[in-house]
CSV table of C-alpha atoms and ligand atoms in Angstrom, one decimal:
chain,number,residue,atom,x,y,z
A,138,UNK,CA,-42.5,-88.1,1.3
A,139,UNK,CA,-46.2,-87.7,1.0
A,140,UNK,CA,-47.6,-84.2,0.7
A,141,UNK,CA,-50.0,-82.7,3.6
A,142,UNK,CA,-53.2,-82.2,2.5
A,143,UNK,CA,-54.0,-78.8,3.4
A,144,UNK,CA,-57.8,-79.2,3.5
A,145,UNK,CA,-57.3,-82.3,5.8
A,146,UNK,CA,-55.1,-80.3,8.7
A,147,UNK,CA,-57.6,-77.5,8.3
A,148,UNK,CA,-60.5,-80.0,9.4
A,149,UNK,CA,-58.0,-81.6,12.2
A,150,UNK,CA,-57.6,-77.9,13.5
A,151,UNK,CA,-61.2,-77.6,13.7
A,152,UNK,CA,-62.3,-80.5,15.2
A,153,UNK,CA,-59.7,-80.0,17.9
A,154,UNK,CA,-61.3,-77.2,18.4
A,155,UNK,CA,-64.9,-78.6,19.1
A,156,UNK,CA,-63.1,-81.0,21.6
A,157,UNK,CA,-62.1,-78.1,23.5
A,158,UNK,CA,-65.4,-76.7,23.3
A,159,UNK,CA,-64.1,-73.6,21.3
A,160,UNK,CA,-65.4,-74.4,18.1
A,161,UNK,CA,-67.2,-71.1,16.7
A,162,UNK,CA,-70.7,-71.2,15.2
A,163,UNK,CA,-72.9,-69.0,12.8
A,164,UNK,CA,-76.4,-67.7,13.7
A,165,UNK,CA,-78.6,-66.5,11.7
A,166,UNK,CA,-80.1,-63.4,12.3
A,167,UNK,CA,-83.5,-62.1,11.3
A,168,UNK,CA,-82.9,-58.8,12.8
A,169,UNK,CA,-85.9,-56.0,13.1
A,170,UNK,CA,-84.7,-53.3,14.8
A,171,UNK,CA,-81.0,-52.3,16.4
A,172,UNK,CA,-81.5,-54.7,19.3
A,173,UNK,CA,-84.0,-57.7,18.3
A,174,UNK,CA,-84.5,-60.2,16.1
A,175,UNK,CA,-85.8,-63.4,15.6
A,176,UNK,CA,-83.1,-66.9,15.4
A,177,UNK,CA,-85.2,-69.7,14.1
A,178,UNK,CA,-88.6,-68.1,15.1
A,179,UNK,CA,-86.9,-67.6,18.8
A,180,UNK,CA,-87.7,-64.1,20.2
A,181,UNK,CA,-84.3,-62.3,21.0
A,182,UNK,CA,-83.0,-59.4,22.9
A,183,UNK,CA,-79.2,-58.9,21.7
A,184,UNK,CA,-76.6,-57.9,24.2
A,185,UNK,CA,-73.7,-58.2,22.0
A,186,UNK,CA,-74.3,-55.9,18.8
A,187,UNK,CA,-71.5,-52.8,18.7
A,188,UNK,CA,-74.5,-50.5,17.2
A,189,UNK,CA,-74.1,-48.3,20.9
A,190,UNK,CA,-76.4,-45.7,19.7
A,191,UNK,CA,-78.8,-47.4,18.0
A,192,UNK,CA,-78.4,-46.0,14.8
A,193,UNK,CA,-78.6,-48.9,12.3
A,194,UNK,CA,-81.8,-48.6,12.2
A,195,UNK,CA,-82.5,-44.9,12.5
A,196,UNK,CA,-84.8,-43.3,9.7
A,197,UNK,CA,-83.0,-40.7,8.7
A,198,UNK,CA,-80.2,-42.8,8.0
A,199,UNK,CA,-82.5,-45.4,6.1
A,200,UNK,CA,-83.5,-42.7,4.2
A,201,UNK,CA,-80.0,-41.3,3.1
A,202,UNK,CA,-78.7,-44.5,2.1
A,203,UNK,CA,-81.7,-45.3,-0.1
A,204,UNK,CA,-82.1,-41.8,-1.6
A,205,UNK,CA,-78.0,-41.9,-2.2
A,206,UNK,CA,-78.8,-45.3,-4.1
A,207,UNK,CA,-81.0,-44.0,-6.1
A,208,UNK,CA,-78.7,-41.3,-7.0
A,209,UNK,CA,-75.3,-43.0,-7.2
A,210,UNK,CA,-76.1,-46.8,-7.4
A,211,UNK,CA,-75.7,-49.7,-5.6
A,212,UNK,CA,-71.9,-49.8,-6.2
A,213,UNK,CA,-69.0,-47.6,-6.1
A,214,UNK,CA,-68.2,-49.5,-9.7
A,215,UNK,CA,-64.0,-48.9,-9.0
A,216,UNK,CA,-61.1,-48.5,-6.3
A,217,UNK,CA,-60.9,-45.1,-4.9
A,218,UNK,CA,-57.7,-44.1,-7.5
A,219,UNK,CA,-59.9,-45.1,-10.3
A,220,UNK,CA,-63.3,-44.0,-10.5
A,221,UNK,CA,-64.8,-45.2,-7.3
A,222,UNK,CA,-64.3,-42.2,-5.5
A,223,UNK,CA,-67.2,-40.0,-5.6
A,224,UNK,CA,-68.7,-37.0,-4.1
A,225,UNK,CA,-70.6,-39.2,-0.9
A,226,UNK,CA,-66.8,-40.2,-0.4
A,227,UNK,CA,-65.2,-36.8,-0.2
A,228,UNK,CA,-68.2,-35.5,2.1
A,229,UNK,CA,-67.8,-38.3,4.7
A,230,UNK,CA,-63.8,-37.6,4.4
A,231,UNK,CA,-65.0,-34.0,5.3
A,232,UNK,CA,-67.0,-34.6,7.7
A,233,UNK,CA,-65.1,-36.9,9.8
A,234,UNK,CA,-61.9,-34.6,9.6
A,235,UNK,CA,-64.4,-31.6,11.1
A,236,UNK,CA,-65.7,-34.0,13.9
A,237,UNK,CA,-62.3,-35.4,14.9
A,238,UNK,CA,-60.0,-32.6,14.4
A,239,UNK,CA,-57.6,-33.6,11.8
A,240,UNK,CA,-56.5,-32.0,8.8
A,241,UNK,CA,-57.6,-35.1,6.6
A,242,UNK,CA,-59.0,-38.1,6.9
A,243,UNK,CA,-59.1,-41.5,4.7
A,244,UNK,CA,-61.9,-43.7,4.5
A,245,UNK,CA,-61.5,-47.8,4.4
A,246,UNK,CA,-63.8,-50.3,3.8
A,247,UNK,CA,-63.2,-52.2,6.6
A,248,UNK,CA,-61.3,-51.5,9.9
A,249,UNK,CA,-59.6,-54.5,9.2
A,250,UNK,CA,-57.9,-53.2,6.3
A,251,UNK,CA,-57.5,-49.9,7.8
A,252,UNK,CA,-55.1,-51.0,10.4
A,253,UNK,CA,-53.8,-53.4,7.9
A,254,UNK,CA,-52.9,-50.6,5.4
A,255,UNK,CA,-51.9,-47.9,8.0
A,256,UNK,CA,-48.9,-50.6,9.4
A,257,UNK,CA,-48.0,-51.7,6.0
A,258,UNK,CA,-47.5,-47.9,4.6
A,259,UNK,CA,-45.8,-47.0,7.5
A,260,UNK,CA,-43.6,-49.6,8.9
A,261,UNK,CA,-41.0,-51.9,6.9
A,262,UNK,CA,-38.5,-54.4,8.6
A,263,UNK,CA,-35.8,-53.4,11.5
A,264,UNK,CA,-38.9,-51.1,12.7
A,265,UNK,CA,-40.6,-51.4,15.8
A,266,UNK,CA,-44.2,-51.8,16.5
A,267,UNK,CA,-44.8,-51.8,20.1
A,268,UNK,CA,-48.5,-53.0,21.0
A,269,UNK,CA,-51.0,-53.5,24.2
A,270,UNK,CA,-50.8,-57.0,25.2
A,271,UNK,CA,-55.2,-56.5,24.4
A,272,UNK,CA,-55.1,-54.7,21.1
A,273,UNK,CA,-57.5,-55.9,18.5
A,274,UNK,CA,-56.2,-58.7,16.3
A,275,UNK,CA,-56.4,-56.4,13.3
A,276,UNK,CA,-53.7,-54.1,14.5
A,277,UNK,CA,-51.8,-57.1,15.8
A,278,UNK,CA,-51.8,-58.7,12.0
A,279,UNK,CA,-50.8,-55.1,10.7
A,280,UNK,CA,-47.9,-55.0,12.8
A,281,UNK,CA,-46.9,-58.9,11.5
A,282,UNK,CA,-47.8,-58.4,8.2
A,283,UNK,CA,-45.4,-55.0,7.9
A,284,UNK,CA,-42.1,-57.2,8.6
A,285,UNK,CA,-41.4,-54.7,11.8
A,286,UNK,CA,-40.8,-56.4,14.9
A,287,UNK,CA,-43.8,-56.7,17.2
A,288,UNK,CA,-43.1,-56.3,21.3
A,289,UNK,CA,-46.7,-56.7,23.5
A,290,UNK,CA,-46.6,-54.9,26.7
A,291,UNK,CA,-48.9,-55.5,29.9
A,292,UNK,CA,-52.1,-54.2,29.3
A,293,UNK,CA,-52.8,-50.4,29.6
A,294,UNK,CA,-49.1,-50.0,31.5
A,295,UNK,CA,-47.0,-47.4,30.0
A,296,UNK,CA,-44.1,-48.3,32.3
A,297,UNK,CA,-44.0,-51.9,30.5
A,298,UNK,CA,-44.5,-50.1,26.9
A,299,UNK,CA,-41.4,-47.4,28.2
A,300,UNK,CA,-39.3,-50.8,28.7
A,301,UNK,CA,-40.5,-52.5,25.4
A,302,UNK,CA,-39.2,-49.3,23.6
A,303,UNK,CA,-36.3,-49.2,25.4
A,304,UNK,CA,-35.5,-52.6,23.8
A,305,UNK,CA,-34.7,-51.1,20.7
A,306,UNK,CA,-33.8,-47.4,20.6
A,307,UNK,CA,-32.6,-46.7,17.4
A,308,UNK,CA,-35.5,-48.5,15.5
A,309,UNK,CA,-38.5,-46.2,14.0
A,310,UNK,CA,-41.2,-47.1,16.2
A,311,UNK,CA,-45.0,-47.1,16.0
A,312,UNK,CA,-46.7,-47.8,19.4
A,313,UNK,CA,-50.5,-49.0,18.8
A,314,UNK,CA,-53.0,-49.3,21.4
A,315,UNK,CA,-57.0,-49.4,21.0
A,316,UNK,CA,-58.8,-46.4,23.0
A,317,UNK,CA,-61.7,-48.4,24.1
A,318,UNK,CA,-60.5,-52.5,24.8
A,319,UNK,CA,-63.0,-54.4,22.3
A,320,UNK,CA,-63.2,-57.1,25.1
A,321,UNK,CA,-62.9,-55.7,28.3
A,322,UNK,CA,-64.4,-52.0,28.1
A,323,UNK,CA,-61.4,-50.2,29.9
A,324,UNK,CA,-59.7,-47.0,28.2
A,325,UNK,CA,-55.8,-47.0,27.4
A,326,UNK,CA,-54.2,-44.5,29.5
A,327,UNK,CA,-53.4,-42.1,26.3
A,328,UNK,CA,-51.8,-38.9,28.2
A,329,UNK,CA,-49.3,-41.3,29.4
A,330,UNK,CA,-49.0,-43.1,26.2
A,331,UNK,CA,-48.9,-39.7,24.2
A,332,UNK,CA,-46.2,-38.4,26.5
A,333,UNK,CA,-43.8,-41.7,26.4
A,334,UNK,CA,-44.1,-41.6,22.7
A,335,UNK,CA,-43.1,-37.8,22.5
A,336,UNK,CA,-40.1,-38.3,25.0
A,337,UNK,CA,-38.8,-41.1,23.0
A,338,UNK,CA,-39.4,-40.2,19.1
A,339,UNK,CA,-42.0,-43.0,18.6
A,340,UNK,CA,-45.3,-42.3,16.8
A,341,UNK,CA,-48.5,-43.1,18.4
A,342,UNK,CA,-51.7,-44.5,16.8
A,343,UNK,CA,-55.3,-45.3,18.5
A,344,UNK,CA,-57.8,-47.5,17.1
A,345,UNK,CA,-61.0,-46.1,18.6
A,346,UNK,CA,-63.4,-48.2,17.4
A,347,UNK,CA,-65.5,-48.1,20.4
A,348,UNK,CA,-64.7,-45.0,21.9
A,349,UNK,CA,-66.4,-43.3,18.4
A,350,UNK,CA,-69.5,-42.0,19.3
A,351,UNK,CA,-70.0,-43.0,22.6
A,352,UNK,CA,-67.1,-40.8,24.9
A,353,UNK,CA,-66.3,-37.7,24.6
A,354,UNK,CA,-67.7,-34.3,23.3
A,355,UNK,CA,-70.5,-35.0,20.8
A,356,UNK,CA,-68.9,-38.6,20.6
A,357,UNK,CA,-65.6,-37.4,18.7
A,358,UNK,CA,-64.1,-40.3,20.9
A,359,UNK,CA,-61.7,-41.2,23.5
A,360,UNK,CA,-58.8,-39.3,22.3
A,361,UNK,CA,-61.0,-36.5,21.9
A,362,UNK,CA,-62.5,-37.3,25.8
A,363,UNK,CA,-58.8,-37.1,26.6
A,364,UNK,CA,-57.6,-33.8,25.1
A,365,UNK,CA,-55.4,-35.0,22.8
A,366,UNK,CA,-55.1,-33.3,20.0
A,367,UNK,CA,-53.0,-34.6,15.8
A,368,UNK,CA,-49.7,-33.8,17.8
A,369,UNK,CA,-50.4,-35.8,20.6
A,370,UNK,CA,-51.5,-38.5,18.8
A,371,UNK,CA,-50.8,-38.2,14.8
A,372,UNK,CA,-52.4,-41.8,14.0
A,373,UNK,CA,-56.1,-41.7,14.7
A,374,UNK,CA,-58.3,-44.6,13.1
A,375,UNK,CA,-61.8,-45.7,14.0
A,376,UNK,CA,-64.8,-47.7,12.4
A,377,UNK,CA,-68.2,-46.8,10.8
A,378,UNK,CA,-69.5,-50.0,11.9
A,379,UNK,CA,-70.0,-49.9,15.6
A,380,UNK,CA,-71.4,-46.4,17.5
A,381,UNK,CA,-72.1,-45.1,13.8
A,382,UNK,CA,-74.3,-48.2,12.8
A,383,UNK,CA,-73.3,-48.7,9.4
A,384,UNK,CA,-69.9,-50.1,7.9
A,385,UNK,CA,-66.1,-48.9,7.0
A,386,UNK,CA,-63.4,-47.2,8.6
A,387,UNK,CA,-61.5,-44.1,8.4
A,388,UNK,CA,-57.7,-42.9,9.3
A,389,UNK,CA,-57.4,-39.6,10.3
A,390,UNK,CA,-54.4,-37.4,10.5
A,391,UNK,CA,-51.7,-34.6,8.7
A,392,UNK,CA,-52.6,-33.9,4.5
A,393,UNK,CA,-49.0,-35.2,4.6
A,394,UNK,CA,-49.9,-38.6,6.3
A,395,UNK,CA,-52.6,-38.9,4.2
A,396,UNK,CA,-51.3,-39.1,1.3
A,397,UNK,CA,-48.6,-41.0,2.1
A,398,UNK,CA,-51.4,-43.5,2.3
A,399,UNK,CA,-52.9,-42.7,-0.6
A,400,UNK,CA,-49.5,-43.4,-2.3
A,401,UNK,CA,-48.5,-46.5,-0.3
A,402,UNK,CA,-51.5,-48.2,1.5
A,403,UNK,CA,-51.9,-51.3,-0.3
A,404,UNK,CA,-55.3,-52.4,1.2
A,405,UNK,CA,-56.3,-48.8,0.1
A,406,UNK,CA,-55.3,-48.8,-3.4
A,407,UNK,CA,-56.3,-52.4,-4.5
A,408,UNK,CA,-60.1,-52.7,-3.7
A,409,UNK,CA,-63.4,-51.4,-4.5
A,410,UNK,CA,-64.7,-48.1,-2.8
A,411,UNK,CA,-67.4,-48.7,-0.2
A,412,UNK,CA,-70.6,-47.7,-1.7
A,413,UNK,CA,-71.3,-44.3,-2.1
A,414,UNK,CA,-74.7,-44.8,-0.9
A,415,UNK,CA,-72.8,-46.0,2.5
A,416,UNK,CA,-70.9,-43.4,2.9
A,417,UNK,CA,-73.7,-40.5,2.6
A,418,UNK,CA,-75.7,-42.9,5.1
A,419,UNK,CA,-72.8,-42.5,7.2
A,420,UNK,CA,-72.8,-38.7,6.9
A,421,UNK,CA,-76.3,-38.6,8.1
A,422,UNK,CA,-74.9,-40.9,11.0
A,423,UNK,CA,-72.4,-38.7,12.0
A,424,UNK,CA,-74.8,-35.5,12.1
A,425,UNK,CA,-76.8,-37.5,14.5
A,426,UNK,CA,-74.3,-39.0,16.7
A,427,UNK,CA,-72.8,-35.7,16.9
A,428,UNK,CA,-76.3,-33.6,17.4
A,429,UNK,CA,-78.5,-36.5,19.4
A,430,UNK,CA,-76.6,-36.5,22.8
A,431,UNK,CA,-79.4,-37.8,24.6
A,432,UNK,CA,-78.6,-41.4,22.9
A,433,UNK,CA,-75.1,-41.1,24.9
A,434,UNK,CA,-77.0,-40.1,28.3
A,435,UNK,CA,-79.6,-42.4,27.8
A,436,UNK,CA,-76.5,-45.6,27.2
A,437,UNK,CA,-75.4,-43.8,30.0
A,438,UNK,CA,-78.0,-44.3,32.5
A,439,UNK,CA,-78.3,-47.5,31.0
A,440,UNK,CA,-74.7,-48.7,31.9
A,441,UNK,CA,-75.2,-47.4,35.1
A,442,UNK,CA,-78.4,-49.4,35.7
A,443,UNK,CA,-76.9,-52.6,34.6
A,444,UNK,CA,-73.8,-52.3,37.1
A,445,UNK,CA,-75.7,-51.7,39.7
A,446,UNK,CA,-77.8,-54.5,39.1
A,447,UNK,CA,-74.7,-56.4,39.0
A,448,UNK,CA,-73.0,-55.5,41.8
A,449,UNK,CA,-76.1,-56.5,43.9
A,450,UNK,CA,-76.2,-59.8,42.6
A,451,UNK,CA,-72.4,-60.3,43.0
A,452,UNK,CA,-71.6,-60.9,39.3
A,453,UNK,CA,-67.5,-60.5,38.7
A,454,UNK,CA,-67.9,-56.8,37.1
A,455,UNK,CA,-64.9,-55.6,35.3
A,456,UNK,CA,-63.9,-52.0,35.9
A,457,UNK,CA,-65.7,-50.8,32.2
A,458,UNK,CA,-67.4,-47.3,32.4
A,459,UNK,CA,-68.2,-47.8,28.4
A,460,UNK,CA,-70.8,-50.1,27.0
A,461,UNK,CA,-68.9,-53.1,26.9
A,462,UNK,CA,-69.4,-55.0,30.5
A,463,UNK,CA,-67.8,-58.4,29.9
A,464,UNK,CA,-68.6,-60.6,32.6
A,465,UNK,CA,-65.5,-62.9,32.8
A,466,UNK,CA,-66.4,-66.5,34.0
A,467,UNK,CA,-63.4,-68.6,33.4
A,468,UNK,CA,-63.4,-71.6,31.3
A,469,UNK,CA,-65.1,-71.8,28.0
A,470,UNK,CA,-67.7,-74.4,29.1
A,471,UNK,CA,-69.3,-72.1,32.3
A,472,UNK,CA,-69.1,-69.1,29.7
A,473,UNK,CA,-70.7,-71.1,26.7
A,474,UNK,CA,-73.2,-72.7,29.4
A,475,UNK,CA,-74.5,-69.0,30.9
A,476,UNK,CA,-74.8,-68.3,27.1
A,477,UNK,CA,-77.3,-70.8,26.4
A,478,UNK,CA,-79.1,-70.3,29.9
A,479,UNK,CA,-79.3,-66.7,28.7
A,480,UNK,CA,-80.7,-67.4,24.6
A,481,UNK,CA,-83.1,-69.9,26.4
A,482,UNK,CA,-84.1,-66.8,28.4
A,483,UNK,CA,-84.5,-64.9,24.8
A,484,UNK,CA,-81.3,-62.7,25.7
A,485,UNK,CA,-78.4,-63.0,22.6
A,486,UNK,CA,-75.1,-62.5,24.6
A,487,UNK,CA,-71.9,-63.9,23.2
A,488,UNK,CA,-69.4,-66.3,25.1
A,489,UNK,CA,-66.2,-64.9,23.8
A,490,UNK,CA,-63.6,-67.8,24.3
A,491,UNK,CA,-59.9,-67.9,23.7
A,492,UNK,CA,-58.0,-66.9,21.4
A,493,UNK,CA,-60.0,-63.7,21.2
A,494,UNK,CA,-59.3,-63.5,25.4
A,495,UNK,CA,-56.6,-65.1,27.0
A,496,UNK,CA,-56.9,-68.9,28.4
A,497,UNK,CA,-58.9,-68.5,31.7
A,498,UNK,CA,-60.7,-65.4,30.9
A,499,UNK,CA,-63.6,-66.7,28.8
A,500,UNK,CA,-66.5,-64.1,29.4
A,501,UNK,CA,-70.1,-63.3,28.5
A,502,UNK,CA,-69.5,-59.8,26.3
A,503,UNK,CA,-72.5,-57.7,27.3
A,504,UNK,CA,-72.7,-55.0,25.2
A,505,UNK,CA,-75.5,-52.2,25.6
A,506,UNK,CA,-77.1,-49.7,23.1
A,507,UNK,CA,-78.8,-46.8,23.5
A,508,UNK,CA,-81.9,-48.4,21.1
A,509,UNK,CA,-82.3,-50.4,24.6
A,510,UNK,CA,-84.9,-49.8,27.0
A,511,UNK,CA,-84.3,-50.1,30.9
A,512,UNK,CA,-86.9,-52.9,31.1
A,513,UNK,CA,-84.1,-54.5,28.6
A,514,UNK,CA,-81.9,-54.4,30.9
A,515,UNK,CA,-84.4,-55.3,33.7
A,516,UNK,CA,-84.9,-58.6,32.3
A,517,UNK,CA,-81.1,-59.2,31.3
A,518,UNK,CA,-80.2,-58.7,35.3
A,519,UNK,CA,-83.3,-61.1,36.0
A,520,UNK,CA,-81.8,-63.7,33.7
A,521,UNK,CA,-78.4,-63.3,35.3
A,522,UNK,CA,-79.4,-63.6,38.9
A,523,UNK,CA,-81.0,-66.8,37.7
A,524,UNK,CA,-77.5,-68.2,36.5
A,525,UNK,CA,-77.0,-71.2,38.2
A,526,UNK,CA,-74.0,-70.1,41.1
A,527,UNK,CA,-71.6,-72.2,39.9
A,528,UNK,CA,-71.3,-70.8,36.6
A,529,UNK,CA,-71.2,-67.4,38.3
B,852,LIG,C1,-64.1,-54.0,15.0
B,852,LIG,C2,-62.7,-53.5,15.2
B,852,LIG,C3,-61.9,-53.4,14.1
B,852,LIG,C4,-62.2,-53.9,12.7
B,852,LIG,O1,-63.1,-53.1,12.1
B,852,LIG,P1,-64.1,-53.7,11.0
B,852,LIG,O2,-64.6,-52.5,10.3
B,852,LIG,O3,-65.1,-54.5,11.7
B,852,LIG,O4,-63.2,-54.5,10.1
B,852,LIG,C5,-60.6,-52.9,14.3
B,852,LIG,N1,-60.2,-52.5,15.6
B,852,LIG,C6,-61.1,-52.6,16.6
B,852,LIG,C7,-60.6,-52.2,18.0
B,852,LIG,C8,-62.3,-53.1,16.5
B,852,LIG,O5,-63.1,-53.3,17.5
């Protein structure tokens, strides 16, 4: 018996993958504002960062991370349970518990390792986690990585969720669904959600990445758009990295739930803080997501303008009221080909190919942000109607 060379079937894997045309590639970015940049001296417009109010590059917040450094250094210097948790830290926890409406909140460096911790703490094998066919890979490695058993139901349809749960009655249960889809735009139907999970015993938890900032009252987020209040849905988790403009995560919740994951959240406990300086960035973020509401109207008026657009020139829409408009064009070649078409154009879209969507569903991911202008979107639409039809 010979023994597999790891590094070998890694480089098969990946040259399979270019044969299929699915091969992903780096670009290099030299970014100057929250919307364009330069790729090898090419001139771009991006359609595709998850910065939806433009505030990466706001002042104010430029300012607060550099005066923070200046103040607390470039590092955290230690995991939250040592000496990396600092004042910056404890404000942001404050101020994300007063915007959302939970009695605490946590703060992650990643939302990666937020849903990884939040599924590890609370699940263990002979659970259930029942999951949205769509739900960001993160959650869906939480849920494998906790040893519970992981049933997918149709997307956004609770009936299909009520019949997954039904599977296994007697098993602690934690159904997961994102409140904005990363890929397609749509909102999870979360009174329906909320009310299956409180008929059958099971707990509830959104990831609102992308509903953060951008829906509902001063941007506390879909849940928050919906109504729901910790009861309703006792799980909350979202990202400092996408409407927020800078980087981390938070879970939000009961004291109790909390520390639960103080005590038992593995991806909490065993890695450096975020930066403090990040953090009090991210304070000044939230102040102005919550205060600036003309950046929501203006996205607004914006997302409104590009579907129009859209619709006149017949492009396959997808039924997306929030700043992600995939346009879903089939196989990988006719989405990588409109990609290129548009980057020779000076537009950065991404062609998101399986496995991020499912096999037949590769699609251009159009994302606004309120740092765009109309005559952005203007020349995006004029780009599109010159797609040649049969990638369309
Ligand atoms: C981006 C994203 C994450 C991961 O967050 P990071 O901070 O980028 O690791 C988790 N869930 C959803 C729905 C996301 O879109």
């Amino acid at each position: 018996m010979q023994r597999p060379d790891l590094l070998w079937r890694l480089a098969e894997a990946s040259h399979r993958r270019a044969r299929e045309n699915l091969r992903r590639r780096l670009k290099t970015l030299d970014a100057f504002d929250a919307v364009h940049g330069h790729i090898d001296r090419h001139r771009v417009t991006c359609f595709c960062s998850n910065d939806y109010l433009g505030l990466s590059h706001h002042r104010a917040v430029i300012r607060a991370l550099r005066r923070a450094a200046m103040e607390w250094g470039a590092g955290s210097t230690g995991s939250h349970l040592t000496c990396g948790h600092q004042r910056p830290h404890a404000q942001l926890e404050e101020a994300l518990a007063a915007w959302t409406g939970r009695e605490r909140t946590l703060i992650f460096s990643s939302g990666m390792m937020a849903n990884l911790g939040v599924m590890q703490a609370l699940l263990t094998r002979g659970d259930t986690c029942v999951q949205d066919k769509l739900n960001h890979a993160s959650l869906i490695d939480g849920a494998r990585a906790s040893g519970a058993t992981l049933r997918r139901f149709r997307h956004a349809d609770t009936g299909s969720a009520a019949r997954q749960l039904a599977l296994q009655p007697d098993a602690a249960t934690l159904l997961a669904t994102d409140g904005v889809f990363s890929m397609d735009g749509d909102v999870a139907p979360l009174h329906e959600l909320a009310a299956l999970c409180h008929r059958e015993g099971a707990t509830l938890m959104v990831d609102d990445a992308h509903g953060l900032g951008v829906l509902g009252h001063d941007g506390a987020g879909s849940v928050s758009a919906a109504g729901l209040g910790q009861d309703d849905i006792p799980v909350l988790m979202a990202t400092l990295g996408k409407a927020l403009g800078t980087g981390g995560a938070f879970v939000a919740g009961s004291a109790a739930f909390i520390d639960g994951l103080v005590q038992f959240a593995r991806s909490y406990i065993y890695t450096t803080a975020m930066p403090p300086a990040l953090a009090a960035a991210t304070c000044t973020a939230i102040t102005l997501a919550r205060e600036e509401a003309w950046r929501r109207d203006h996205l607004h008026v914006l997302i409104a303008r590009f579907r129009q657009g859209a619709r006149q020139l017949g492009l396959p829409l997808m039924a997306s009221a929030t700043p992600i408009q995939p346009l879903v064009l089939g196989t990988s070649e006719h989405a990588m080909h409109a990609a290129r078409h548009l980057y020779r154009q000076g537009l950065l879209v991404t062609a998101i190919r399986p496995p991020t969507v499912p096999r037949g569903q590769a699609r251009l991911r159009i994302t606004l942000s309120a740092a765009h202008r109309e005559t952005d979107v203007d020349h995006l639409l004029e780009a599109l109607s010159r797609l040649p039809s049969r990638l369309q």
